[in-house]
XYZ file of C-alpha atoms in Angstrom:
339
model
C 0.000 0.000 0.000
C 1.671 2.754 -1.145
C 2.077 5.720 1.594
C -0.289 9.202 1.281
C 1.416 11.440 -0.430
C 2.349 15.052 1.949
C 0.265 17.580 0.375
C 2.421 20.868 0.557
C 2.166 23.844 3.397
C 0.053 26.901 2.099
C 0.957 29.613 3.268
C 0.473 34.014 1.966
C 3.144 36.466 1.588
C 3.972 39.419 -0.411
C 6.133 39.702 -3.473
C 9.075 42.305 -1.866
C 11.543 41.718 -4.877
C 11.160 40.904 -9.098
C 14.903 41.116 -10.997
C 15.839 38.657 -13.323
C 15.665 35.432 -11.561
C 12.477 34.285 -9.478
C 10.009 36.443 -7.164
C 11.342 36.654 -3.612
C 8.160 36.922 -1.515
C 7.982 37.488 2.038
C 5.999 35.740 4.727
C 4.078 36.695 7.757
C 7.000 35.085 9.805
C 9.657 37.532 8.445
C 10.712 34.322 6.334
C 11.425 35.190 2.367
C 11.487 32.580 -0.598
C 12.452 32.915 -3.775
C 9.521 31.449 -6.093
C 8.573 30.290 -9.419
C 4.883 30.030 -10.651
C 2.707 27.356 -10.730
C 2.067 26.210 -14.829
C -1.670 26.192 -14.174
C -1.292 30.467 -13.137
C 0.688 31.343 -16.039
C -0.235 28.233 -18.703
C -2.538 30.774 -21.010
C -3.160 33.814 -20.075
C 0.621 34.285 -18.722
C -0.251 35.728 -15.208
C 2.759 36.353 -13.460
C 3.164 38.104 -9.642
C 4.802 41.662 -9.582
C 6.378 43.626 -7.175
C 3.766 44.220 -4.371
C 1.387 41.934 -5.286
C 0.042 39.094 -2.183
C 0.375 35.649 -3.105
C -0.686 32.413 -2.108
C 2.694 29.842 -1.678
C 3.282 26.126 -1.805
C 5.967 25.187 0.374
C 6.840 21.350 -0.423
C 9.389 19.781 1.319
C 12.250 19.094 0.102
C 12.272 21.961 -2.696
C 14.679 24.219 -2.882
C 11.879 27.048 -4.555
C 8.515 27.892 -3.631
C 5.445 27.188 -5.677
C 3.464 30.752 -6.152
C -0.315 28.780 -6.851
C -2.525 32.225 -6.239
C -2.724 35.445 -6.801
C -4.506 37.683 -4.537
C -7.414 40.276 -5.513
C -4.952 43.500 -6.478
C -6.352 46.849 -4.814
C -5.117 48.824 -7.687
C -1.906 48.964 -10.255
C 0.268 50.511 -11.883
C -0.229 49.403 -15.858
C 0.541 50.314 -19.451
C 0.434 48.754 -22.665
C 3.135 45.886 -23.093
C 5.253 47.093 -26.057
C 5.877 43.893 -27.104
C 2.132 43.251 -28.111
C -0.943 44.692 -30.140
C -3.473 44.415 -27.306
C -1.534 42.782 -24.209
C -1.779 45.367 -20.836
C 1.902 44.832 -18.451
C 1.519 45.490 -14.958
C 4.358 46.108 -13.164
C 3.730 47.052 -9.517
C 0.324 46.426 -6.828
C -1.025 47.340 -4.210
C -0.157 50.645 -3.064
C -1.145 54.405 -1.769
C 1.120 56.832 -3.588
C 2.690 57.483 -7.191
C 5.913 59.772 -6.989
C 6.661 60.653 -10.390
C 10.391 62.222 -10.566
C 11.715 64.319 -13.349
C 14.972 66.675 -13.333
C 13.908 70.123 -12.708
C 16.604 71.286 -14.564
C 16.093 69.239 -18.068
C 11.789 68.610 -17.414
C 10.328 66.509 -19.687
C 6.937 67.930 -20.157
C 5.194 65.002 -22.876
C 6.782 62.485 -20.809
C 4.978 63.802 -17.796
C 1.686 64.144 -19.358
C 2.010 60.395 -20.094
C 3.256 59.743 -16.333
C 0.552 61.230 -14.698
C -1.951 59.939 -16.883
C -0.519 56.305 -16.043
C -0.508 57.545 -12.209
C -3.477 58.950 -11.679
C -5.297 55.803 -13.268
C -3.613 53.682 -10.466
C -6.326 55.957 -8.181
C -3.751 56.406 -5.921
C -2.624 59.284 -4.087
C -0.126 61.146 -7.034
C 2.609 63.816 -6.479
C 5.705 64.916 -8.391
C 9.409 65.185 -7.432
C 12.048 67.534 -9.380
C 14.994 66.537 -8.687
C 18.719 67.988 -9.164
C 17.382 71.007 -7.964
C 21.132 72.115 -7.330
C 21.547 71.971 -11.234
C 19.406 74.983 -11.920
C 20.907 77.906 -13.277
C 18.896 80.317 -11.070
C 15.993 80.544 -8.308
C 14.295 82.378 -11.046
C 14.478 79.348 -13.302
C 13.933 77.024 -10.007
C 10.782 78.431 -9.251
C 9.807 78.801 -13.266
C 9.715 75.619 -13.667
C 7.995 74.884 -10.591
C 4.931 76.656 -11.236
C 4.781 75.399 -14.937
C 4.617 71.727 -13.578
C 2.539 72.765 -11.061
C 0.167 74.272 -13.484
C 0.638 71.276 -15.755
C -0.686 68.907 -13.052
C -3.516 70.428 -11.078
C -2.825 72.954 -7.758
C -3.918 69.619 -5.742
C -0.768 67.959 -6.337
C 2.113 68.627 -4.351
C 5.141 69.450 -6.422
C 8.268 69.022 -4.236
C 11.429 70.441 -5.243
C 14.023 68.311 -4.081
C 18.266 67.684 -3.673
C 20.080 65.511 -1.540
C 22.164 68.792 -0.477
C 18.812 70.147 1.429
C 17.567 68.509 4.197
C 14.354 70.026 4.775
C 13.434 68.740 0.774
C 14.513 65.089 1.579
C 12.107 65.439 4.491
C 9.258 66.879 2.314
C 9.647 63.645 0.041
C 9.528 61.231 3.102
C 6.448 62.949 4.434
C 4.587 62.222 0.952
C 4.827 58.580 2.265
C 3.478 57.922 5.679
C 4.325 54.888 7.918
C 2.097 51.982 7.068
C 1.529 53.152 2.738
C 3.677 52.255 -0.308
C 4.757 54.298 -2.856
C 6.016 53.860 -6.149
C 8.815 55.824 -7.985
C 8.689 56.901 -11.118
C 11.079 58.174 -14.032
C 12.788 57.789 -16.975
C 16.748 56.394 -16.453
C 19.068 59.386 -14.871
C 16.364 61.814 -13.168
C 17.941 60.675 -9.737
C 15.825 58.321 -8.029
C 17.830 55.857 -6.925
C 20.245 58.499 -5.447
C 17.002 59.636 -3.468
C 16.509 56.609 -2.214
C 19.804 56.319 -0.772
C 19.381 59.747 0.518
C 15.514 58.616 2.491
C 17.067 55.065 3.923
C 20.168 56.820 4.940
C 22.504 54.587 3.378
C 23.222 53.347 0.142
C 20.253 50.547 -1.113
C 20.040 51.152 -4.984
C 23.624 51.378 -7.335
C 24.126 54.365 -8.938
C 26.828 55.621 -11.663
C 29.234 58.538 -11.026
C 27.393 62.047 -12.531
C 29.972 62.835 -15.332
C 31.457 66.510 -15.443
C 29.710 69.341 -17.860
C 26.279 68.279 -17.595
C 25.750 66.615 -14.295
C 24.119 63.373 -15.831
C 24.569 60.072 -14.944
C 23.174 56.174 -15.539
C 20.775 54.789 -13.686
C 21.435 50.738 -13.153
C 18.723 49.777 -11.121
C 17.322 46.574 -12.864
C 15.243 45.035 -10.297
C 12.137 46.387 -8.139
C 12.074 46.323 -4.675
C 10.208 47.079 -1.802
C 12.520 49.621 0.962
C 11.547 50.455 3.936
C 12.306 53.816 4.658
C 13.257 55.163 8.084
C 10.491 57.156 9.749
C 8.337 56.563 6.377
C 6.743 54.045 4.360
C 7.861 52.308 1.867
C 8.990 52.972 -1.509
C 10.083 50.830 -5.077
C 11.961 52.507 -7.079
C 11.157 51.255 -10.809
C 14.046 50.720 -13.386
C 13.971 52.987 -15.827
C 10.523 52.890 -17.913
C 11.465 53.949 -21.571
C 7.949 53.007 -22.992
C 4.965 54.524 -21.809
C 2.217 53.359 -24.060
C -1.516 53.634 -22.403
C -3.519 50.950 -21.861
C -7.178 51.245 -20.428
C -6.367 54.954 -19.332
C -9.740 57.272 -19.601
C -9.862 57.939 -15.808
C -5.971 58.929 -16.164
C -6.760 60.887 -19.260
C -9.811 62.824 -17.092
C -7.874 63.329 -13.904
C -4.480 64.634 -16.144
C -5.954 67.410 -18.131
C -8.593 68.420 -15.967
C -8.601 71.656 -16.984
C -9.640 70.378 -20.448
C -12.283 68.484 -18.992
C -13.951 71.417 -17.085
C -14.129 73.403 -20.222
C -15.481 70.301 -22.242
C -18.659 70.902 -20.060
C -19.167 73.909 -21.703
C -19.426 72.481 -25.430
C -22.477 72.520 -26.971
C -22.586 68.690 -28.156
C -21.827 66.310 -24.900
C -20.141 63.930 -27.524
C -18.056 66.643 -28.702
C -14.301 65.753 -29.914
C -12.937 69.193 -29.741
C -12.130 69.131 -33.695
C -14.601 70.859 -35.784
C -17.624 70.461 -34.152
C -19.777 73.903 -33.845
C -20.171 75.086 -29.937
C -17.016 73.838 -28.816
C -16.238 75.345 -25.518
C -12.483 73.969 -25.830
C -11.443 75.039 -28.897
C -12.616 78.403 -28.298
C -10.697 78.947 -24.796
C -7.593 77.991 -27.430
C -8.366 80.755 -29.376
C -9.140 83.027 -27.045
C -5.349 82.266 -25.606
C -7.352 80.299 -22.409
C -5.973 77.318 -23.044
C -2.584 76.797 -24.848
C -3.003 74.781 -28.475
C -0.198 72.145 -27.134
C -2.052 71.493 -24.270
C -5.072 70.318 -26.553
C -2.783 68.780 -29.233
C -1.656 66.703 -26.437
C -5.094 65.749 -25.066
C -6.273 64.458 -28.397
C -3.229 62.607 -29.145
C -3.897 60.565 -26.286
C -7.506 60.033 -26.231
C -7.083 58.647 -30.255
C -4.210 56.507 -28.284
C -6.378 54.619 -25.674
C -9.302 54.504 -28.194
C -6.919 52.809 -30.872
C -5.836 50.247 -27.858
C -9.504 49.630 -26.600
C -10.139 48.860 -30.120
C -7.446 46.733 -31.112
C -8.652 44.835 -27.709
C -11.716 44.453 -28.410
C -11.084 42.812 -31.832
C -8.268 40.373 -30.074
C -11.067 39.709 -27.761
C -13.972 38.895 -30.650
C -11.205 36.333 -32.442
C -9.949 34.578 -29.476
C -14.026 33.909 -29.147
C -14.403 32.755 -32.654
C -11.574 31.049 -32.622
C -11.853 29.906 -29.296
C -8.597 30.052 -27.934
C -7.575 31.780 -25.209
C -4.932 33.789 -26.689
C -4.699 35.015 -29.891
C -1.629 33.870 -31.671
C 0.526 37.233 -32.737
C 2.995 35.802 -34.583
C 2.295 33.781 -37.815
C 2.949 29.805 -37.581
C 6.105 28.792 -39.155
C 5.438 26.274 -42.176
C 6.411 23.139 -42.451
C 9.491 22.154 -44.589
């Protein structure tokens, strides 16, 4: 009679680390595992755990990895189109409060922060934005230009912190934007200084960073993995590598929350379903003529709007062949023939 076979420990735990070997989760005990997933998780729709999420483990004896066989409801997440697909979303980072998006105050990016706070504000969470290398400006004049232009840019209710690791009472205005108990994420392309932040908020040095070369203050960012760091007196905070593409995915609640000021003058159109082009009445695209509402500004709202409504449609097509078809993923690629 062959002997019962041990069915494994289940136990939850939190995904605290993703780089390019397995998930390291950490459970209640303090203990951490790295992990691989379970076939039947990631078999056709390729689910995979990210950094934050709360997963359900498999702990067999004898194994040198644990089994990741669940993955919890996610309160919210941070998402954009995978660039690697037609109609595939990539999360990369769940469950948390805040969104710190960081550009260099000195060199700001302004269509890469439209795109940034449109992906942040869709998380719902709690958004605010970070210029950094404040010590690179060439003047307060210019310091305090570009302050009000981002803060203009994204809304008088989000707190725009100007920040360098030379001013204490600016490190301490970023740690407050995380309280004990929340996580935030960090945002920004490669080189805006966030890893160097981080250093600056844990007090020591957590996150590799490049020397800034001479002339023009720049350096490389190398962070390639997320992790969760606690931060002294704070929260805690993952700093994301580097996010080159920032394609939208299901992002009309960003979109809304980014250009509000668009929004609010929408109401005033004479159509409800009015697209701001030629339409007669339009509220919008007379505060653009009337110098109320810079033409950029709009240029940049439409061009984002066509975006997500090209992606929702592109999904919704994937969506009506893989139920034709009846497979549960589309096949992208075309099936090599046979010699």
């Amino acid at each position: 009679m062959q002997e019962a076979k041990e069915e494994p420990c289940l136990v939850q735990g939190e995904v605290v680390k993703l780089d390019r070997g397995f998930p390291l989760v950490r459970v209640e005990s303090g203990a951490e595992y790295r992990c691989k997933h379970a076939t039947a998780l990631v078999k056709n729709e390729r689910v995979r755990a990210v950094i934050g999420d709360k997963v359900e483990l498999a702990l067999p004896e004898g194994n040198d990895k644990a089994l990741i066989t669940a993955i919890l409801p996610r309160r919210n997440r941070f998402v954009r189109k995978d660039p690697t697909e037609r109609a595939q979303a990539q999360v990369l980072a769940a469950n948390f409060e805040h969104v710190l998006v960081a550009q260099p105050l000195a060199e700001v990016n302004l269509k890469r922060l439209e795109r940034e706070l449109v992906l942040a504000f869709e998380t719902g969470a709690d958004v605010a934005v970070v210029l950094t290398k404040a010590d690179l400006a060439e003047s307060e004049a210019q310091l305090e230009s570009v302050r009000c232009t981002v803060q203009d840019f994204a809304g008088k209710d989000v707190p725009i912190i100007v920040c360098t690791e030379e001013d204490p009472a600016s490190v301490e205005a970023v740690r407050a934007l995380v309280p004990p108990g929340e996580t935030a994420i960090l945002l920004g392309r490669s080189g805006v200084g966030k890893s160097s932040l981080v250093n600056v908020l844990v007090g020591h040095e957590v996150q590799e960073t490049q020397a800034v070369r001479e002339g023009d203050g720049r350096g490389r960012h190398t962070t390639v993995s997320r992790e969760i760091v606690d931060i002294p007196g704070a929260g805690r905070l993952v700093d994301m590598p580097g996010v080159r593409g920032l394609a939208l995915w299901d992002a009309e609640e960003g979109i809304e929350a980014a250009f509000a000021d668009v929004e609010a003058l929408a109401a005033g159109c004479k159509f409800r379903d009015c697209k701001h082009e030629n339409e007669p009445g339009c509220a919008v695209r007379a505060a653009v003529e009337s110098g109320e509402l810079a033409k950029s500004r709009l240029d940049s709202y439409l061009q984002l709007v066509r975006e997500t409504g090209e992606v929702r449609r592109r999904r919704e097509e994937a969506e009506r062949i893989r139920t034709r078809t009846g497979h549960p993923r589309h096949r992208t690629t075309r099936p090599r023939k046979r010699k």
